[in-house]
Short mmCIF file of C-alpha atoms in Angstrom, two decimals:
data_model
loop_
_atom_site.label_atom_id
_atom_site.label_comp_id
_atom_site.label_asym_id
_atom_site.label_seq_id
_atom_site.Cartn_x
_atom_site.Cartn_y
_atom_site.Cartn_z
CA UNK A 2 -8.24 9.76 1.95
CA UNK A 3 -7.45 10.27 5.59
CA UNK A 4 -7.41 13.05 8.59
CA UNK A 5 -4.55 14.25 10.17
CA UNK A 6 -3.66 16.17 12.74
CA UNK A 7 0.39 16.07 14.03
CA UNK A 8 1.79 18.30 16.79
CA UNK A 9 5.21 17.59 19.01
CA UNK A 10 6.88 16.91 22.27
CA UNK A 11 9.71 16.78 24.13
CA UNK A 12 11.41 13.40 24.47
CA UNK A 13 11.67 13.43 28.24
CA UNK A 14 7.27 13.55 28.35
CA UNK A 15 6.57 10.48 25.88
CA UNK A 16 7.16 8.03 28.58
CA UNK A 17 3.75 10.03 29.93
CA UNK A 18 2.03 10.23 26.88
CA UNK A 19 2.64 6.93 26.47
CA UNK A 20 1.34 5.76 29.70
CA UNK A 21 -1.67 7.82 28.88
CA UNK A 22 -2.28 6.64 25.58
CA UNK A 23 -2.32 2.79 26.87
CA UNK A 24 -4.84 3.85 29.25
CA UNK A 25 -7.19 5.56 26.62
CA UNK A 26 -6.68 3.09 23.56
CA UNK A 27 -6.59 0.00 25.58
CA UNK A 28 -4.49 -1.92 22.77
CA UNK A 29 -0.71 -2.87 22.99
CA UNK A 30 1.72 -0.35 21.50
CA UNK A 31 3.03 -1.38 18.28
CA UNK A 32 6.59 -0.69 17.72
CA UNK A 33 7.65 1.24 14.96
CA UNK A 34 11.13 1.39 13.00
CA UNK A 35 10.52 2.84 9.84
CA UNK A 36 12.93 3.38 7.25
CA UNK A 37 11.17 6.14 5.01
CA UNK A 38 12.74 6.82 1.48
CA UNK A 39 11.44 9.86 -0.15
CA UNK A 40 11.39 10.12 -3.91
CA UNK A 41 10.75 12.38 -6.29
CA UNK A 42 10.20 12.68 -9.98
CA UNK A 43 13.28 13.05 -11.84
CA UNK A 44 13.40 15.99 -14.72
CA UNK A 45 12.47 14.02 -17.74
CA UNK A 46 9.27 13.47 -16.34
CA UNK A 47 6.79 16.14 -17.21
CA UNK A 48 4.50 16.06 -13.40
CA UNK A 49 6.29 16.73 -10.57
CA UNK A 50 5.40 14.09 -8.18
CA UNK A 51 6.68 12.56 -5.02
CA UNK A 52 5.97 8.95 -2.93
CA UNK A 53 7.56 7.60 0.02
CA UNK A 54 8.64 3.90 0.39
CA UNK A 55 8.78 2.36 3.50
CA UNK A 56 10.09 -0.29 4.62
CA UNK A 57 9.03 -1.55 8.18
CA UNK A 58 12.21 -2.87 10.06
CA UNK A 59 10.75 -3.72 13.09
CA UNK A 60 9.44 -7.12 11.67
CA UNK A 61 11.52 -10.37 12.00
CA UNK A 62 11.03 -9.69 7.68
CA UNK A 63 11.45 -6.00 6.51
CA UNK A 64 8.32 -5.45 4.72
CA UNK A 65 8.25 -2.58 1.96
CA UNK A 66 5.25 0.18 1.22
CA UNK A 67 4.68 2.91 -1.33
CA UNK A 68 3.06 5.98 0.28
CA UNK A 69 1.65 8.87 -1.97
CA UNK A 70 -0.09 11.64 0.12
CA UNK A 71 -1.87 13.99 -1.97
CA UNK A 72 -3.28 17.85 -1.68
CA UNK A 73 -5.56 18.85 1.39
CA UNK A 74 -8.93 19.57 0.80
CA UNK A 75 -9.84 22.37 0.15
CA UNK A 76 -13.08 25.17 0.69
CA UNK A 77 -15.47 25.87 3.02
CA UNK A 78 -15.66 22.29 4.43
CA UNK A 79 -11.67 21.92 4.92
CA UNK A 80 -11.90 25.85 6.58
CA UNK A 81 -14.08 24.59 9.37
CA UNK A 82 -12.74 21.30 10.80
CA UNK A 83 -9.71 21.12 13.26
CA UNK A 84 -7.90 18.21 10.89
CA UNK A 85 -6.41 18.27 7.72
CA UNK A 86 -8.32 16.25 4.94
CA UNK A 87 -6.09 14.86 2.36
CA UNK A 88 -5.70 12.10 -0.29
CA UNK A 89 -3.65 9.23 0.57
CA UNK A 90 -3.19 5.60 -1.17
CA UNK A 91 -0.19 3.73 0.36
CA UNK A 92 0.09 -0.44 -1.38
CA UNK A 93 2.20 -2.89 0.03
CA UNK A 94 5.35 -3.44 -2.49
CA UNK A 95 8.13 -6.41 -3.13
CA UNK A 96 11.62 -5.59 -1.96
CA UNK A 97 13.28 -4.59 -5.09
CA UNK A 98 10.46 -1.30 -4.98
CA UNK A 99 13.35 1.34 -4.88
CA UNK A 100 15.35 -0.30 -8.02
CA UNK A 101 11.44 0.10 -9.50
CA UNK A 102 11.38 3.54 -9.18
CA UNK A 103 14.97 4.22 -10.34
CA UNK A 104 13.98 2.48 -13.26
CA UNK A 105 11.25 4.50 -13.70
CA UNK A 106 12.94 8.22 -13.43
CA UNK A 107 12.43 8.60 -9.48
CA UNK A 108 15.43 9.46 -7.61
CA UNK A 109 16.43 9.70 -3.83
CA UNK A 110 15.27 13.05 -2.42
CA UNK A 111 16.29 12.62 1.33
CA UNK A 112 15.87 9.23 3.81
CA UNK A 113 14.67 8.70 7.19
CA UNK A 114 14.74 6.24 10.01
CA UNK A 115 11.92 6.84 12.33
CA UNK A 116 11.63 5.08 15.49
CA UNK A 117 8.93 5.19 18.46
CA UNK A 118 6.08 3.27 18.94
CA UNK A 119 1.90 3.49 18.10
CA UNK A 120 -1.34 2.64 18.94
CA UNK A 121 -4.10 1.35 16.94
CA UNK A 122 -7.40 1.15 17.95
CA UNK A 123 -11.86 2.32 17.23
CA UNK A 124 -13.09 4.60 18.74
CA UNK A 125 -15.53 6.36 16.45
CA UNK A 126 -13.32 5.65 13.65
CA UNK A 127 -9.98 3.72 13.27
CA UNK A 128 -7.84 5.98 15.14
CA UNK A 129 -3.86 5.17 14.64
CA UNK A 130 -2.04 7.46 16.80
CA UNK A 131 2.14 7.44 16.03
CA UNK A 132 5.06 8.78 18.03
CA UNK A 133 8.25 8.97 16.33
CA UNK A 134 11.88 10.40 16.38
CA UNK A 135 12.91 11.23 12.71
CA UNK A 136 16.44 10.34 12.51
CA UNK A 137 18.98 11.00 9.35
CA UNK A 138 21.64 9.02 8.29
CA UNK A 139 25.37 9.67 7.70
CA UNK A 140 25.78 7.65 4.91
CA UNK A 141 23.38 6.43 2.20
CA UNK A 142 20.92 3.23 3.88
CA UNK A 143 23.46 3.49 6.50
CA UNK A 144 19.97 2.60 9.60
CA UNK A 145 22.38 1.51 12.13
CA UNK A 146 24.44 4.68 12.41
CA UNK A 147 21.29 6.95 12.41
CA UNK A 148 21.32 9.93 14.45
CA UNK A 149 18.21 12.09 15.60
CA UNK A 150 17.69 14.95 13.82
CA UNK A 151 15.94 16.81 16.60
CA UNK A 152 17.31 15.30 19.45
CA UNK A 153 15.08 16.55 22.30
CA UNK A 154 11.47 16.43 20.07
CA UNK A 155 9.27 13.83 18.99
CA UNK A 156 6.25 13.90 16.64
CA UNK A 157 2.86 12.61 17.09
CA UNK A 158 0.79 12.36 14.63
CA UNK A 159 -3.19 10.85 14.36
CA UNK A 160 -4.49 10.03 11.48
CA UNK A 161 -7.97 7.91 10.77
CA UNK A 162 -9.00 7.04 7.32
CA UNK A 163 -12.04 8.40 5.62
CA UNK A 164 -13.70 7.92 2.66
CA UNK A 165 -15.38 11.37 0.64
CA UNK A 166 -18.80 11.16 2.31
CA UNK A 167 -18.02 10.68 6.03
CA UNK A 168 -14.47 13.03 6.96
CA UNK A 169 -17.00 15.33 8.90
CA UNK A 170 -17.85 12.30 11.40
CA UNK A 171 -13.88 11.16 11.19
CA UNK A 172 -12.60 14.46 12.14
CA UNK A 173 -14.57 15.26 15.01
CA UNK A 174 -13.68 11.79 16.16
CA UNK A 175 -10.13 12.49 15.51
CA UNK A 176 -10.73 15.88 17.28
CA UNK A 177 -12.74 14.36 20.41
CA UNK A 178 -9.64 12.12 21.02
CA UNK A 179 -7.05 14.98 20.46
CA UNK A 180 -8.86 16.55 23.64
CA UNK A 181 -7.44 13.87 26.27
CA UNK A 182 -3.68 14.66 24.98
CA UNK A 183 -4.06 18.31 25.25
CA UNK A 184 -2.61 19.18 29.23
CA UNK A 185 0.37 17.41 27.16
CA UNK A 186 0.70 18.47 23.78
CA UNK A 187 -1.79 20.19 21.06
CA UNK A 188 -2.31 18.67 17.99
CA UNK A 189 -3.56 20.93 14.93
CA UNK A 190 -3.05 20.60 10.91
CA UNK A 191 0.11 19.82 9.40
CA UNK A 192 1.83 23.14 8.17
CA UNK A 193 0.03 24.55 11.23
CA UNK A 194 3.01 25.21 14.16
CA UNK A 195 1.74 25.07 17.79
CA UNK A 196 5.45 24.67 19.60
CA UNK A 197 5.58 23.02 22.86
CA UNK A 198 2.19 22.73 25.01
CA UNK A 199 3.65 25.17 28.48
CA UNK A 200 1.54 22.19 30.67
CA UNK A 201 3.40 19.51 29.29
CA UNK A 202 5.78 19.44 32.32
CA UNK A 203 2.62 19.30 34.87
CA UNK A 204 0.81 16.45 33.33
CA UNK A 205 3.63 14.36 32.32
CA UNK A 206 4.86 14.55 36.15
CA UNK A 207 0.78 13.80 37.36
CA UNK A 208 0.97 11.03 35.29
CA UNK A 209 4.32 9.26 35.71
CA UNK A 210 3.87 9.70 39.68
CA UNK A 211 0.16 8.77 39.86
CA UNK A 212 -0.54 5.51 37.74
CA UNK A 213 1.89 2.66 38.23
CA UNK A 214 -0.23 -0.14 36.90
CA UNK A 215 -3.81 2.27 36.89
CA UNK A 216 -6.58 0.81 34.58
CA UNK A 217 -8.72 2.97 32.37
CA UNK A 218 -10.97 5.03 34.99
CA UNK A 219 -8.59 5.64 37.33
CA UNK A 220 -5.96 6.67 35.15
CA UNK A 221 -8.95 9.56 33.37
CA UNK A 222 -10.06 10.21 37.15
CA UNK A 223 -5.85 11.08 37.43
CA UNK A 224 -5.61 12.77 34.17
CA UNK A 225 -8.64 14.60 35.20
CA UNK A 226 -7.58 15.64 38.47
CA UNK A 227 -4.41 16.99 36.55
CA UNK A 228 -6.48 19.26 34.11
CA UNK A 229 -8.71 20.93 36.82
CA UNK A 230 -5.49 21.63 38.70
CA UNK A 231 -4.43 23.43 35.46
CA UNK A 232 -7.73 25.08 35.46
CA UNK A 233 -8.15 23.09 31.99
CA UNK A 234 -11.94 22.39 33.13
CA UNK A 235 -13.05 21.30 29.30
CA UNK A 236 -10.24 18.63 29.01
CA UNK A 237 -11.54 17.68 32.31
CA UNK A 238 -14.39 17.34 31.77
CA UNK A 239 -13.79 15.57 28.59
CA UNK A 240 -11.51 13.06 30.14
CA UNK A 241 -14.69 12.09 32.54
CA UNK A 242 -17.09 11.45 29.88
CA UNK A 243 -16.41 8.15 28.91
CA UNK A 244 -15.95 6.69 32.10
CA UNK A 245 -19.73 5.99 32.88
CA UNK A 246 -19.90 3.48 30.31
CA UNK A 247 -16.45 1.64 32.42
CA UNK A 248 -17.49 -0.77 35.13
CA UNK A 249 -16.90 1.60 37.90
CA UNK A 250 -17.56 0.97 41.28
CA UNK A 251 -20.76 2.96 42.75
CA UNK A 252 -18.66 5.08 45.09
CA UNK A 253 -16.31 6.38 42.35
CA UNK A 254 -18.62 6.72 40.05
CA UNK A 255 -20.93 8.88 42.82
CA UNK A 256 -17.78 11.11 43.38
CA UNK A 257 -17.23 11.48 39.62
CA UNK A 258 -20.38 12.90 38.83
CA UNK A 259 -20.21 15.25 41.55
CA UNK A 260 -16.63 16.70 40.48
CA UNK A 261 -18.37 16.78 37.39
CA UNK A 262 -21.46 19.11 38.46
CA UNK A 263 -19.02 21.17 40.48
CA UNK A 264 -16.50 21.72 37.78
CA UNK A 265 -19.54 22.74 35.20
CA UNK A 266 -20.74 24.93 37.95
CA UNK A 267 -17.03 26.94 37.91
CA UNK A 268 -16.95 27.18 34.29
CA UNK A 269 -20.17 29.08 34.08
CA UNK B 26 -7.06 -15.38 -36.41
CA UNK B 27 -10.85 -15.62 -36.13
CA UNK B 28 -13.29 -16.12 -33.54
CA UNK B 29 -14.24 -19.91 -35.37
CA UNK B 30 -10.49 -20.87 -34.92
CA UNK B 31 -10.76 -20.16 -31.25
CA UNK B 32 -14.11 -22.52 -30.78
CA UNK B 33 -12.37 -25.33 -32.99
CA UNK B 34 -9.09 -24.61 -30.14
CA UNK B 35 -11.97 -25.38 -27.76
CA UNK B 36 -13.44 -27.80 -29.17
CA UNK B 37 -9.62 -29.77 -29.15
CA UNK B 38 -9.76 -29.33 -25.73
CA UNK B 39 -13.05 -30.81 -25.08
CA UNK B 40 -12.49 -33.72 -27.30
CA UNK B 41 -9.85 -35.19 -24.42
CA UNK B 42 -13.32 -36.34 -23.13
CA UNK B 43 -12.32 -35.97 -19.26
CA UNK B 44 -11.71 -32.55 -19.99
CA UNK B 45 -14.55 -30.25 -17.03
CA UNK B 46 -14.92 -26.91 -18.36
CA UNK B 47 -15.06 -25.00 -15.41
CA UNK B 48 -15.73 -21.37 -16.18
CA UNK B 49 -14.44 -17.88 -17.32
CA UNK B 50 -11.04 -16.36 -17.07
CA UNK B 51 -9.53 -12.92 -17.29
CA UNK B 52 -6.35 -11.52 -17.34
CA UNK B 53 -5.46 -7.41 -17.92
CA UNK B 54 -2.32 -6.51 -19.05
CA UNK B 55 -1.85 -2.77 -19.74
CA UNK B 56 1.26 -1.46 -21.43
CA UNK B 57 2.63 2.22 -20.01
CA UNK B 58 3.88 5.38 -21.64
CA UNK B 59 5.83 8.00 -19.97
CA UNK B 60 4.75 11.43 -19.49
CA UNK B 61 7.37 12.96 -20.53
CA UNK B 62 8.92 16.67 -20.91
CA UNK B 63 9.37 18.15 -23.67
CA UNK B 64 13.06 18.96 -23.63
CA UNK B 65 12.36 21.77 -25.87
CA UNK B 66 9.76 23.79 -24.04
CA UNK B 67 11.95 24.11 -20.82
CA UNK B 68 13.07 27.44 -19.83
CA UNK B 69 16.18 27.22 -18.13
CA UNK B 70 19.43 26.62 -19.40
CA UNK B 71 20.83 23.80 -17.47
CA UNK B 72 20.58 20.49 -19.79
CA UNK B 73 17.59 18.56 -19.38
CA UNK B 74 18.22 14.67 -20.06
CA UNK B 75 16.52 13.45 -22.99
CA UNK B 76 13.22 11.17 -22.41
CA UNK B 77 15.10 8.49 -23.60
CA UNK B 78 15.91 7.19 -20.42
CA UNK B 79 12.76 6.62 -19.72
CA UNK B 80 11.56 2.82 -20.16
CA UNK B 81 9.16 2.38 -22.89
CA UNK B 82 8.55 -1.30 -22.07
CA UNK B 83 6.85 -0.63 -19.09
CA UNK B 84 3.48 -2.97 -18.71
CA UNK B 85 1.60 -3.86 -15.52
CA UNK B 86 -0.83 -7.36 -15.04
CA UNK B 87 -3.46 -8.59 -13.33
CA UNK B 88 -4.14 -12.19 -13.05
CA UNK B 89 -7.31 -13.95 -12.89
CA UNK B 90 -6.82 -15.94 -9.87
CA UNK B 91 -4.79 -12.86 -7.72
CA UNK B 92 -7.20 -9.97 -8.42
CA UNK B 93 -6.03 -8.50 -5.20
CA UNK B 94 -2.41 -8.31 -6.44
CA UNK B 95 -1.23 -6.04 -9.50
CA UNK B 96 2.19 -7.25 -11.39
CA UNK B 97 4.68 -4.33 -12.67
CA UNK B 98 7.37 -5.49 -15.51
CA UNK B 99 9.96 -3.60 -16.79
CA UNK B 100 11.40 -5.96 -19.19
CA UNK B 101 14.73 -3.87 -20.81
CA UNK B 102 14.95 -4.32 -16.76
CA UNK B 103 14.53 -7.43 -15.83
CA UNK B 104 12.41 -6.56 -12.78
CA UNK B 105 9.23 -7.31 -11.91
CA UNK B 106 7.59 -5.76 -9.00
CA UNK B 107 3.96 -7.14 -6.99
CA UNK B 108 1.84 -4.93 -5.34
CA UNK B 109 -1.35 -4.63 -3.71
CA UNK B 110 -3.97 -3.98 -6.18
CA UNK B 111 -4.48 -0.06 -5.61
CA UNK B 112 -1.32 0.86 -6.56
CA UNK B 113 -2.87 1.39 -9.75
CA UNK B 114 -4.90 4.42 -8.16
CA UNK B 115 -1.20 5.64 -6.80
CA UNK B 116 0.14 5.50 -10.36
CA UNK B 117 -3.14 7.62 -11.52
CA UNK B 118 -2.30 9.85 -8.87
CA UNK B 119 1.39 10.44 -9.85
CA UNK B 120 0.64 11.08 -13.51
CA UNK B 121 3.98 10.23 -14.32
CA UNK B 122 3.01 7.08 -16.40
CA UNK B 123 -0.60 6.73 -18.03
CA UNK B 124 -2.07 3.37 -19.57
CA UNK B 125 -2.13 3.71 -23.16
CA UNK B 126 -3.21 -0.06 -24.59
CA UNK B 127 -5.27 -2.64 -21.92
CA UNK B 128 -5.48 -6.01 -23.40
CA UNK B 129 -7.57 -8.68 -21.65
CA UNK B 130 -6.68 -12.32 -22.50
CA UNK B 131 -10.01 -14.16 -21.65
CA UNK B 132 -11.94 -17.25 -22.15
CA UNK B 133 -13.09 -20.39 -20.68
CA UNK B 134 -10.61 -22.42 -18.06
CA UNK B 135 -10.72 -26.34 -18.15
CA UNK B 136 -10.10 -29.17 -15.50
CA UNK B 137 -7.92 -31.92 -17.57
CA UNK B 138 -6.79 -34.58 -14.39
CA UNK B 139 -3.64 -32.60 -12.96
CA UNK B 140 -3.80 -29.57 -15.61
CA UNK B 141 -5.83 -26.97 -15.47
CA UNK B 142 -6.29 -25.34 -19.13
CA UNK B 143 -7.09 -21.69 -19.99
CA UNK B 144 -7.72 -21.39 -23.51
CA UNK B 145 -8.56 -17.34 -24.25
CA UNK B 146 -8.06 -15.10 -26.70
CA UNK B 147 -6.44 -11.47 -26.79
CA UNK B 148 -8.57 -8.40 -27.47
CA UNK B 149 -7.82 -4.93 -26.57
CA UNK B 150 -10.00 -2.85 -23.98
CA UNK B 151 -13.23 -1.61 -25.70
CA UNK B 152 -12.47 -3.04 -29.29
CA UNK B 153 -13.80 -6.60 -31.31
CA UNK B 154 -10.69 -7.15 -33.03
CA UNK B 155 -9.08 -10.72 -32.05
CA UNK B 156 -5.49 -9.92 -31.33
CA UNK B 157 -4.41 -13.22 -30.62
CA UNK B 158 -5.50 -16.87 -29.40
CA UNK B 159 -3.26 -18.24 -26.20
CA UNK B 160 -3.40 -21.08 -23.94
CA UNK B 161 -2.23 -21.24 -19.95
CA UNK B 162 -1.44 -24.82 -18.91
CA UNK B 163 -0.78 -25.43 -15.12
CA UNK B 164 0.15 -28.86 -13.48
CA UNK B 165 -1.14 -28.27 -10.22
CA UNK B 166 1.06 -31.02 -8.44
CA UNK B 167 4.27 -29.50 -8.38
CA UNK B 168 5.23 -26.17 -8.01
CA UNK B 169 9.01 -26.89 -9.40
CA UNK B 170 9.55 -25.83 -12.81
CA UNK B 171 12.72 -28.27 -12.87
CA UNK B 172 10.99 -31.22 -11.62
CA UNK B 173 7.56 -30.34 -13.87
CA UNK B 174 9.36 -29.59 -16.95
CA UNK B 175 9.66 -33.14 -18.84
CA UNK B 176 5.65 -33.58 -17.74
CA UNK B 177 4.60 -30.30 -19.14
CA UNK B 178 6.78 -31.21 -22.23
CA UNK B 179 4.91 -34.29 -22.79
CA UNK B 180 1.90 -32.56 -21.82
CA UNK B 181 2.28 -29.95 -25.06
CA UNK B 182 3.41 -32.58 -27.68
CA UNK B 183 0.63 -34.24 -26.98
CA UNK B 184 -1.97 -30.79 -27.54
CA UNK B 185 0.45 -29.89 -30.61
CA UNK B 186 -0.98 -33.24 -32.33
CA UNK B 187 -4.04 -32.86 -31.19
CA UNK B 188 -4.23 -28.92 -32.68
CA UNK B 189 -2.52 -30.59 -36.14
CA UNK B 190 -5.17 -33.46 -36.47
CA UNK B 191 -7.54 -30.82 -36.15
CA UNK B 192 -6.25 -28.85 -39.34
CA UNK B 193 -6.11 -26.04 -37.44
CA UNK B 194 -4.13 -22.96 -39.30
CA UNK B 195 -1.14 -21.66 -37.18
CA UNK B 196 0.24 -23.10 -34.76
CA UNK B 197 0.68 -22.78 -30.67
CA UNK B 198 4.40 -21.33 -29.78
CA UNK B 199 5.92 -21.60 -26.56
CA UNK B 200 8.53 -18.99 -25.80
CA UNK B 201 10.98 -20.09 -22.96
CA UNK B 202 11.84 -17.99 -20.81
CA UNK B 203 14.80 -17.31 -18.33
CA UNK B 204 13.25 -16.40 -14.99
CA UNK B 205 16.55 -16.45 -13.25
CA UNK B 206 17.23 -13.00 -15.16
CA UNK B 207 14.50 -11.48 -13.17
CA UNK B 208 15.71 -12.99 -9.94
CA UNK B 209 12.92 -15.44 -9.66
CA UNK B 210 13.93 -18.89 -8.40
CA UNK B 211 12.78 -22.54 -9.65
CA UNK B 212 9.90 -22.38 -6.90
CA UNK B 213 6.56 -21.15 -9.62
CA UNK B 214 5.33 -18.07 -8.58
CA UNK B 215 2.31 -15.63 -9.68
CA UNK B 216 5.24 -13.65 -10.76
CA UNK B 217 6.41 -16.19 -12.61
CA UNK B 218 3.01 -16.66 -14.47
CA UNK B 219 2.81 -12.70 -15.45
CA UNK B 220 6.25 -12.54 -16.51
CA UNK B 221 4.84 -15.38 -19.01
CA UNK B 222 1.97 -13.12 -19.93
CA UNK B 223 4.45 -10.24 -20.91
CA UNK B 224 6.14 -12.47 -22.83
CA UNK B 225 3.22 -13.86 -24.85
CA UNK B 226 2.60 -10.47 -25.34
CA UNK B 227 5.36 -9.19 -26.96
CA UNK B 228 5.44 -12.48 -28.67
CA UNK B 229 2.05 -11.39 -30.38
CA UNK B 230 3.13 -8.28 -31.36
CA UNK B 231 6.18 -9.33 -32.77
CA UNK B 232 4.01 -11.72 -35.32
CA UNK B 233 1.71 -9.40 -35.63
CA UNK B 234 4.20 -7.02 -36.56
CA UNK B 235 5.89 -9.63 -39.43
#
């Protein structure tokens, strides 16, 4: 099973969120071309089903994978967290895995190349957080002539895996994280349309003109400074938390904990 | 086909003398149905293609010595696919194939200088009834089936006495097979090792069936 929130942005702010989310995960960005075949059950077969194979082209080897994502959870439980909760069992495959599933009654429903980049990394739970174009192709497998479907919009999607006992702990991880991206974008539940985050342009421009080379605290203490000035004092406030636990010189640190007090003071 | 003739197929081993017995062994193979429609019960009017064309020989393997891996064959075919071993749970979750006979060849494995013996027998999941006795001989020096062939020829005349000296009834068959048809090259493989499985398989079950 896994969480999942997904939400999107304009192309000309993921050089920002990208800067941002090197500064929060602390991990290299992992580059991501994807080609994603999506397959579904042909009509002799008596349960509609559907699986994605993937096969990861940014590797010196393309490497394939079978991806079946499952219903959401559902209930009480699913009604009260921010992420989706869904079954998901993805196995690594042998090249010939699309001739497999032709064999077996599965035919081509629509292909994707996705491109973009993501970051992997624990903090309260594996977090993976992907940015993506989808782009379509003019002719069948044709990856080199792909265009983007949605030229001006990227997705971002986080998911974490979770097993059936803990997605309560997952998804408020998930959630906690989510928090720092929001002067940029808002993530909620697949199937669950947000549109374009109006403080996008703001915080992108903060960022890109601000860090140049910033490690972790100063680039929160920046992202920080942007929220207040878009009177986004929980975000803030959120982006300060962690930085305590940073070695941060006494001075900063002093000055941190003030903005803090004062900015708690304005919110109540 | 008894559980006595499988201790006397033991015993043949053991009486090479430097033969180490060095354990158990298991290997699953489960042969796959379709689910499929019932071209009568649908409702529309456009022409449903008939479940025929759905493979019937579909059977999936996993090895004793690569329980993290899971082998697909689809032998009308030729293809064999490896996976990681949940994508059994993804085929649960599809529904579009269920498991409808597990067999487990399993026994005791032997150390014999640069063979390693698996002498087992076939029984299907959750039943007593000896399907079949089999044998897995690996040279463990070479991984060419070209340049191993002649020894592993040798190897089996030699066992084929020994089984006849022991008035066993029946005899050991080795079915050849042409891995080149499943695109598998001369370098030995797991792959190549379940394909051999499936083969002894449908070996069995065409005796069985005579």
């Amino acid at each position: 099973m896994e969480c999942v929130v997904q939400g999107i942005i304009e192309t000309q702010h993921v050089e920002a969120l990208e800067i941002l989310l090197q500064g929060l995960c602390g991990v290299p960005k992992e580059r991501i071309r994807v080609h994603e075949l999506c397959l579904k059950s042909g009509p002799s077969l008596a349960v509609p089903s559907e699986i994605r194979l993937l096969c990861d082209l940014a590797q010196p080897t393309p490497s394939w994978t079978v991806r079946h994502v499952g219903g959401a959870m559902r209930g009480a439980g699913a009604e009260q967290i921010s992420v989706l909760v869904r079954t998901m069992v993805e196995s690594k495959v042998s090249n010939n895995a699309l001739r497999f599933f032709y064999s077996l009654g599965y035919k081509l429903d629509h292909e994707l190349l996705k491109i973009g980049f993501a970051f992997r990394f624990q903090r309260g739970a594996p977090i993976t957080v992907t940015v993506t174009s989808a782009n379509k192709m003019p002719k069948l497998h044709a990856t080199d002539e792909a265009v983007p479907v949605t030229p001006g919009i990227q997705m971002v999607e986080i998911t974490a895996p979770t097993a059936g006992d803990n997605y309560n702990e997952v998804g408020a991880a998930v959630s906690s994280f989510c928090e720092y991206l929001a002067p940029l974008l808002h993530l909620s539940k697949p199937g669950v349309s947000t549109g374009i985050v109006p403080t996008a342009a703001a915080a992108a421009a903060s960022l890109l003109s601000n860090t140049g080379g910033a490690n972790t605290p100063q680039l929160l203490y920046l992202f920080a400074m942007s929220c207040f000035q878009m009177t986004l004092l929980c975000e803030a406030d959120a982006a300060l938390y962690p930085l305590h636990e940073h070695d941060t010189e006494l001075d900063d640190f002093l000055m941190l904990r003030l903005l803090r007090i004062m900015w708690s003071v304005l919110a109540y | 086909m008894s559980s006595q003739i499988l201790a006397e197929v033991c015993q043949c081993v053991e009486g090479f003398g430097s033969a180490a017995k060095e354990g158990r062994w298991r290997t699953t193979l489960t042969i796959y149905r379709p689910v499929a429609r019932d071209p009568s019960s649908t409702a529309t009017s456009a022409p449903v293609p008939m479940p025929g064309d759905l493979p019937r020989d579909f059977l999936g393997l996993t090895l004793h010595d690569r329980p993290g891996a899971y082998f697909f064959i689809l032998r009308h075919h030729r293809l064999i696919l490896q996976a990681d071993a949940n994508v059994q749970s993804l085929m649960d979750k599809l529904q579009s194939y269920k498991a409808r006979v597990v067999l487990h060849f399993e026994g005791f494995q032997y150390q014999l200088g640069d063979f390693m013996l698996r002498v087992g027998k076939c029984v299907q999941s959750h039943a007593d009834t000896l399907r079949g006795i089999m044998m897995e001989v690996e040279y463990l020096p070479l991984s060419s089936i070209d340049k191993s062939r002649q020894i592993m020829e040798d190897f089996l005349d030699i066992w084929q006495d020994a089984v006849i000296k022991k008035s066993l009834p029946g005899q050991f068959i080795n079915v050849e097979l042409n891995f080149a048809d499943y695109g598998l090259q001369d370098q030995y493989t797991p792959q190549h090792t379940a394909l051999q499985y499936a083969t002894c398989i449908v070996q069995l079950m065409a005796t069985v069936r005579s």
